[in-house]
XYZ file of C-alpha atoms in Angstrom:
492
model
C 33.500 37.168 27.918
C 35.903 38.664 25.392
C 35.736 36.904 22.099
C 37.648 37.505 18.790
C 36.207 36.283 15.494
C 38.644 35.527 12.640
C 37.491 35.966 9.008
C 38.735 36.661 5.542
C 38.413 39.877 3.505
C 35.292 38.778 1.542
C 33.128 37.874 4.566
C 34.383 40.789 6.863
C 31.228 42.964 6.365
C 28.883 40.100 6.982
C 30.732 39.002 10.065
C 30.773 42.547 11.506
C 27.154 42.826 10.907
C 26.452 39.400 12.532
C 28.482 39.833 15.702
C 27.671 43.461 16.475
C 29.879 46.010 18.234
C 30.451 43.979 21.521
C 32.672 41.367 19.695
C 36.126 42.026 18.111
C 36.747 40.967 14.536
C 40.333 39.920 13.096
C 40.484 40.171 9.316
C 43.117 37.523 8.302
C 45.323 38.216 5.174
C 43.100 35.884 2.755
C 40.016 36.492 0.741
C 38.225 33.291 1.577
C 37.661 32.668 5.276
C 37.839 28.960 4.828
C 41.507 29.293 3.893
C 42.661 30.689 7.240
C 45.708 28.741 8.329
C 47.472 28.761 11.754
C 50.325 30.708 10.400
C 48.163 33.431 8.687
C 46.121 33.696 11.901
C 49.200 34.209 14.036
C 50.649 36.747 11.645
C 47.422 38.840 11.287
C 46.992 38.645 15.172
C 50.307 40.182 15.752
C 50.079 42.682 13.035
C 46.749 44.059 14.580
C 48.814 44.495 17.785
C 46.620 42.214 19.824
C 48.255 41.029 23.110
C 48.554 37.425 24.424
C 45.789 36.695 26.833
C 43.742 39.627 25.536
C 40.730 37.381 24.737
C 38.968 34.490 26.305
C 38.602 32.699 23.010
C 39.110 32.994 19.327
C 36.614 31.613 16.814
C 37.676 30.634 13.404
C 35.204 29.558 10.684
C 33.644 26.175 11.108
C 34.955 25.001 7.772
C 38.565 25.780 8.518
C 40.900 22.758 8.626
C 44.127 22.437 10.576
C 45.558 22.164 14.174
C 45.456 25.564 15.998
C 46.916 24.243 19.235
C 50.346 26.212 18.662
C 48.175 29.355 17.833
C 46.336 28.862 21.148
C 49.662 28.549 23.060
C 51.066 31.706 21.474
C 48.072 33.928 22.016
C 47.133 32.614 25.413
C 43.660 31.654 24.772
C 41.811 28.683 23.054
C 40.934 28.718 19.394
C 37.695 27.015 18.534
C 35.685 26.397 15.410
C 32.791 28.775 14.973
C 29.726 28.115 12.831
C 30.140 27.215 9.210
C 28.321 30.266 8.072
C 29.002 33.875 9.235
C 25.246 34.482 9.340
C 24.961 32.161 12.403
C 27.736 33.833 14.525
C 25.285 35.914 16.543
C 23.487 32.773 17.493
C 26.730 30.876 18.549
C 28.179 33.695 20.483
C 25.054 33.920 22.732
C 26.046 30.555 24.045
C 29.786 31.153 24.440
C 29.672 31.335 28.132
C 27.305 28.382 28.583
C 28.653 25.787 26.061
C 32.135 24.202 25.530
C 33.169 24.895 22.114
C 35.202 22.432 20.088
C 38.336 22.590 17.860
C 36.884 19.736 15.904
C 33.054 20.270 15.524
C 31.653 23.579 14.125
C 29.673 25.535 16.723
C 26.500 25.377 14.714
C 26.578 21.493 14.716
C 27.596 21.453 18.378
C 24.972 23.872 19.484
C 22.257 21.986 17.625
C 23.228 18.635 19.087
C 23.673 20.130 22.650
C 20.286 21.975 22.614
C 18.548 18.847 21.426
C 20.065 16.738 23.999
C 19.037 19.139 26.632
C 15.505 19.351 25.385
C 15.120 15.573 25.464
C 16.709 15.423 28.939
C 14.178 17.900 30.165
C 11.298 15.894 28.578
C 12.517 12.753 30.416
C 12.698 14.537 33.640
C 9.159 15.938 33.238
C 7.788 12.649 32.205
C 9.328 10.930 35.108
C 7.607 13.294 37.634
C 4.347 13.557 35.726
C 0.996 12.427 37.200
C -1.146 10.100 35.043
C -4.363 8.310 35.770
C -3.486 5.360 33.443
C -0.164 3.568 33.345
C 0.565 0.672 31.039
C 3.921 -1.101 31.206
C 5.528 2.162 32.456
C 3.794 4.206 29.809
C 1.871 7.095 31.390
C -1.408 8.250 29.756
C -3.264 11.373 30.636
C -2.759 13.741 33.419
C 0.072 16.021 32.977
C 2.094 13.501 31.170
C 3.152 14.040 27.563
C 0.697 13.146 24.734
C 1.470 9.597 23.580
C 1.456 8.431 20.040
C -0.663 5.314 19.092
C 0.189 3.885 15.603
C -2.306 1.500 14.137
C -1.256 -1.550 12.134
C -4.046 -1.928 9.704
C -5.595 -5.541 9.189
C -3.052 -6.866 11.870
C -5.236 -9.987 12.430
C -4.803 -11.241 8.947
C -0.957 -10.703 8.698
C 1.408 -13.610 9.008
C 3.612 -13.534 12.068
C 6.961 -12.276 10.387
C 5.098 -9.355 8.774
C 3.226 -8.354 11.889
C 6.325 -8.496 13.939
C 8.247 -6.426 11.474
C 5.491 -3.842 11.462
C 5.397 -3.812 15.345
C 9.297 -3.310 15.411
C 9.034 -0.551 12.759
C 6.370 1.411 14.646
C 8.300 1.002 17.927
C 11.453 2.329 16.151
C 9.495 5.216 14.747
C 8.433 6.365 18.168
C 5.093 4.832 18.664
C 4.180 4.696 22.526
C 1.231 2.398 21.983
C 0.684 -0.224 19.263
C -2.852 -0.610 17.918
C -3.749 -3.807 16.199
C -6.454 -3.080 13.666
C -8.857 -6.012 13.057
C -10.890 -6.327 9.824
C -14.429 -7.506 9.918
C -13.553 -10.829 8.448
C -10.746 -11.605 10.791
C -11.290 -14.951 12.593
C -11.515 -14.656 16.290
C -8.571 -16.849 17.014
C -6.280 -14.635 14.806
C -6.803 -11.749 17.409
C -5.365 -13.785 20.316
C -2.444 -15.017 18.117
C -1.775 -11.485 16.811
C -1.493 -10.110 20.360
C 0.852 -12.935 21.370
C 3.101 -12.348 18.354
C 3.271 -8.605 18.833
C 4.196 -9.197 22.603
C 7.243 -11.120 21.474
C 8.834 -8.093 19.845
C 7.756 -5.135 22.020
C 7.128 -4.253 25.647
C 4.971 -1.222 24.639
C 1.234 -1.309 25.531
C -0.938 -2.994 22.972
C -4.370 -2.049 21.720
C -7.069 -3.959 19.817
C -9.056 -1.903 17.319
C -12.381 -3.452 16.630
C -16.227 -3.181 17.651
C -16.744 -6.978 17.203
C -17.596 -8.628 20.551
C -15.903 -11.810 19.647
C -12.644 -9.999 18.660
C -12.670 -8.024 21.944
C -13.334 -11.109 24.160
C -10.467 -12.819 22.472
C -8.169 -9.830 23.101
C -9.227 -9.717 26.682
C -8.244 -13.328 27.089
C -4.843 -12.409 25.657
C -4.331 -9.733 28.268
C -4.712 -6.657 25.914
C -3.862 -3.382 27.505
C -6.542 -1.364 25.760
C -9.693 -1.992 23.851
C -10.594 0.365 21.137
C -13.729 0.760 21.056
C -16.846 0.470 23.059
C -20.294 1.993 22.320
C -23.932 1.176 22.435
C -23.448 -1.930 20.103
C -21.257 -3.877 22.529
C -21.039 -2.216 25.898
C -23.867 -4.223 27.527
C -22.425 -7.504 26.197
C -18.874 -6.844 27.278
C -19.108 -4.308 30.116
C -18.841 -6.757 32.926
C -15.972 -8.802 31.526
C -13.872 -5.611 30.772
C -14.608 -4.373 34.197
C -13.355 -7.582 35.691
C -10.204 -7.660 33.626
C -9.318 -4.100 34.337
C -8.036 -3.202 30.892
C -8.467 0.381 29.565
C -11.379 1.263 27.035
C -11.746 3.888 24.497
C -15.520 4.959 24.535
C -16.965 6.418 21.490
C -20.289 7.832 20.474
C -23.059 5.821 19.087
C -23.968 5.682 15.466
C -24.050 9.283 14.014
C -21.275 10.645 16.373
C -23.697 12.557 18.510
C -21.893 14.242 21.403
C -24.626 13.269 24.074
C -24.448 9.644 23.163
C -20.656 9.635 24.166
C -21.753 10.886 27.621
C -24.356 8.150 27.849
C -21.858 5.535 26.831
C -19.423 6.682 29.457
C -22.058 6.645 32.150
C -23.014 3.117 31.185
C -19.513 1.944 31.282
C -19.113 3.326 34.698
C -22.276 1.499 35.764
C -20.548 -1.775 34.818
C -17.596 -0.768 36.981
C -15.244 0.091 34.303
C -12.671 2.608 35.683
C -10.040 2.992 33.050
C -11.946 5.116 30.583
C -10.453 7.044 27.578
C -13.093 9.205 25.613
C -13.073 9.761 21.863
C -15.406 12.637 20.893
C -14.130 11.797 17.337
C -12.179 14.191 15.231
C -13.880 14.798 11.895
C -11.967 15.364 8.638
C -11.688 18.880 7.129
C -14.735 19.397 5.162
C -16.849 17.315 7.170
C -17.179 19.167 10.415
C -13.491 19.394 11.578
C -14.164 22.726 13.504
C -17.308 21.423 15.270
C -15.450 18.426 16.330
C -12.689 20.363 17.893
C -15.340 22.351 19.876
C -16.530 18.836 21.148
C -13.245 18.111 22.458
C -12.960 21.478 24.226
C -16.364 21.137 25.778
C -15.573 17.553 26.958
C -12.271 18.580 28.477
C -14.126 21.381 30.491
C -16.873 18.941 31.578
C -14.741 16.015 32.351
C -11.284 17.120 33.171
C -10.062 13.888 34.682
C -10.984 11.563 31.699
C -8.103 11.122 29.203
C -8.890 12.185 25.600
C -8.307 10.101 22.390
C -7.419 12.331 19.312
C -7.652 10.632 16.013
C -5.226 12.692 14.052
C -5.188 10.114 11.257
C -8.793 11.069 10.447
C -7.501 14.366 9.038
C -4.065 13.384 7.568
C -5.409 10.434 5.549
C -8.168 12.568 4.047
C -5.970 15.437 2.854
C -3.574 15.484 -0.184
C -0.868 17.527 1.504
C 2.303 16.767 3.107
C 1.657 15.296 6.546
C 4.423 16.901 8.495
C 2.968 20.450 8.768
C -0.450 19.004 9.207
C 0.524 16.745 12.044
C 2.378 19.567 13.784
C -0.734 21.875 13.607
C -3.053 18.904 14.781
C -0.678 18.188 17.608
C -1.048 21.797 18.710
C -4.669 21.613 18.668
C -4.726 18.292 20.499
C -2.390 19.782 23.216
C -4.790 22.823 23.602
C -7.845 20.690 24.156
C -5.944 18.347 26.560
C -5.588 15.212 24.503
C -3.753 12.294 26.000
C -3.463 9.943 22.975
C -2.578 10.959 19.275
C -3.904 8.252 17.000
C -2.519 7.610 13.540
C -2.193 4.880 11.081
C 0.534 5.022 8.327
C -1.664 3.288 5.791
C -1.266 5.396 2.766
C 1.966 6.387 1.133
C 1.387 10.113 1.872
C 1.074 9.516 5.519
C 4.270 7.530 6.028
C 6.261 9.114 8.825
C 3.212 10.407 10.740
C 4.201 8.504 13.948
C 7.651 10.022 14.047
C 6.061 13.520 13.192
C 3.486 13.383 15.837
C 6.160 12.049 18.332
C 8.354 15.119 17.708
C 5.354 17.493 17.715
C 4.170 16.053 21.060
C 7.598 16.828 22.439
C 7.538 20.298 21.135
C 4.259 21.108 22.603
C 5.287 19.743 26.117
C 8.393 21.780 25.980
C 6.480 24.867 24.937
C 3.858 24.286 27.869
C 6.816 24.098 30.366
C 8.288 27.321 28.913
C 4.989 29.050 28.652
C 5.958 30.037 24.961
C 5.052 29.159 21.482
C 6.479 26.027 20.062
C 9.687 27.609 18.588
C 13.419 27.795 19.642
C 13.112 24.792 21.707
C 15.989 22.723 20.387
C 13.639 20.406 18.536
C 12.017 21.240 15.334
C 10.110 19.881 12.425
C 11.808 21.520 9.426
C 12.190 19.376 6.449
C 12.028 21.532 3.379
C 11.885 25.080 4.514
C 14.554 26.660 6.720
C 14.208 28.641 9.982
C 16.885 31.171 8.850
C 18.021 31.512 5.253
C 21.590 32.102 4.372
C 22.140 35.103 2.084
C 22.692 34.509 -1.580
C 25.969 35.678 -3.163
C 26.236 38.782 -5.342
C 25.961 38.026 -9.094
C 29.505 38.487 -10.674
C 29.637 41.026 -13.469
C 31.574 38.589 -15.893
C 29.304 35.572 -15.519
C 28.789 33.338 -18.567
C 25.319 31.795 -19.190
C 25.356 28.006 -19.252
C 24.032 26.143 -22.319
C 23.258 22.418 -22.772
C 25.978 20.447 -24.584
C 25.134 18.649 -27.830
C 28.322 16.441 -27.704
C 27.232 13.863 -25.183
C 28.857 10.504 -25.816
C 28.620 7.251 -24.130
C 31.537 6.582 -21.524
C 33.764 3.831 -22.968
C 33.821 2.360 -19.472
C 30.091 1.581 -19.867
C 26.785 2.807 -18.297
C 25.159 2.598 -14.884
C 21.648 1.845 -13.820
C 20.845 3.654 -10.538
C 17.824 2.883 -8.223
C 16.865 2.494 -4.598
C 16.416 -0.915 -2.854
C 15.285 -2.223 0.539
C 17.866 -4.433 2.365
C 17.134 -6.824 4.976
C 17.327 -4.321 7.742
C 14.430 -2.429 6.264
C 16.397 0.449 5.361
C 16.647 2.053 1.891
C 20.059 1.997 0.060
C 21.204 3.482 -3.277
C 22.093 0.861 -5.777
C 24.496 1.700 -8.740
C 24.682 -1.347 -11.152
C 27.419 -1.665 -13.708
C 28.220 -4.576 -15.885
C 31.531 -5.169 -13.774
C 30.208 -4.465 -10.342
C 27.296 -3.281 -8.307
C 27.906 -0.680 -5.479
C 25.429 0.117 -2.761
C 25.417 2.750 0.063
C 23.309 5.705 1.490
C 25.923 8.340 0.693
C 26.208 9.737 -2.836
C 29.753 10.982 -2.411
C 31.047 7.634 -1.106
C 29.498 5.745 -3.967
C 30.788 8.114 -6.688
C 34.283 7.962 -5.093
C 34.333 4.216 -5.188
C 33.089 4.231 -8.757
C 36.103 6.593 -9.601
C 38.483 4.469 -7.714
C 37.531 1.355 -9.458
C 37.979 3.030 -12.875
C 34.172 2.439 -13.685
C 33.824 6.018 -15.145
C 36.342 7.662 -17.505
C 34.728 10.822 -18.919
C 34.006 14.165 -17.115
C 30.515 14.154 -18.501
C 29.697 10.799 -17.128
C 31.119 11.527 -13.713
C 29.134 14.813 -13.473
C 25.946 12.841 -14.673
C 26.545 10.143 -12.041
C 27.193 12.756 -9.338
C 23.692 14.473 -10.130
C 21.799 11.260 -10.107
C 23.380 9.651 -6.962
C 22.537 12.982 -5.172
C 18.951 12.744 -6.263
C 18.703 9.290 -5.004
C 20.247 10.272 -1.685
C 17.695 13.104 -1.255
C 14.862 10.700 -2.214
C 15.997 8.417 0.762
C 16.283 11.412 3.026
C 12.627 12.464 2.291
C 11.280 8.919 1.715
C 10.457 9.824 -1.810
C 10.464 7.626 -4.974
C 13.386 7.685 -7.303
C 13.618 6.887 -11.076
C 16.855 7.527 -12.948
C 16.621 10.520 -15.260
C 13.303 11.550 -14.050
C 12.808 15.040 -12.411
C 12.764 14.821 -8.563
């Protein structure tokens, strides 16, 4: 495929380096590539003695506005938007024969969306054909199906109906495949049954009850619970026959002390009662308390019992480490995949682990795609980048005549009045920027839209104040994006 890339004088060397020798470059008569117009493009095309129909497509910078339909007619080939940054041209050109580029959406955004869509389509196809020993409400667990994420709602039995149902809906929206209802020791037995019924009203996902208390488990069985978490030597003799008769799945854990051989003994005992739907939990220990040894237990179990699904308590690590959860969850998911885990368990109990459900869900998808490709979990169309970048854009050169910035001592209050900026939750559970003024309060999720409305309504009259509002509103928008706190005038 013959491609012509149009650029300006300032970016010419960067573009030529990015596209290599197999792609032609047209330097349009403008310094800034984003200022290319249809007229300038045609003029430069003809000046370089290119012929109509000489190329299969022309790529202009992704930030260029305007309608290039007339240009395409004159030069005999379509004109599409390339990526926003010249640095991404080599990546975009690799897909030129496989992807239909657009004259409205920059190639970098188009390719990201297309690759992601293809990745999720592939995951859906693999899951549809996967074998699994356990299936709850259409959710496959174990076998060669994708690892499923179980999100625990802590102390679910003592929540009122509205709060519990909002939590269930929230976890489902975040991507939890299984909802685990955690029961505190002091939870009345009747509350367990009620909590399960309330949860069923808002989700079709499988439900688990998280308790060792025999009364709680019996109440959950009566409410047709899908999974019991957990059974060991303290309750298996009392409940084994009932669970076997009901046919629900159970997570078997070691006896007190987490000794590996007791896990085997408890599994054997469960089978003696006729329990068939068994999930094993060798127990993942926190870092600093035997983490590496516990991973070895998982590997050993998988070798010994390849047909029994494994329960992997990722939350045991994330809750007990003061570090951002996203990278930890990605790594834990990779370890879980290598030891053959079927369920990834996490609460979102502490503030620092908020988002763990979605993080594990994405990581699980990445591991499944990597397995299918026989590759490392990279370049899959799905990623978990939040702060760092996969590829950094180059910095600009420092101008020789630059002036060093200094703080201004002449700040004065805007005659139009001051703003109080914060973040609030609205009824839909989402967070919004709130800009309060004596005359009017404006809310939204986009800093630019709020600032534009403030300007349109005449609520700001000084450049200093407008600049200040822009900075604070942008900080608030970033805080929402990263689920962080925001306090006006504080460092982010």
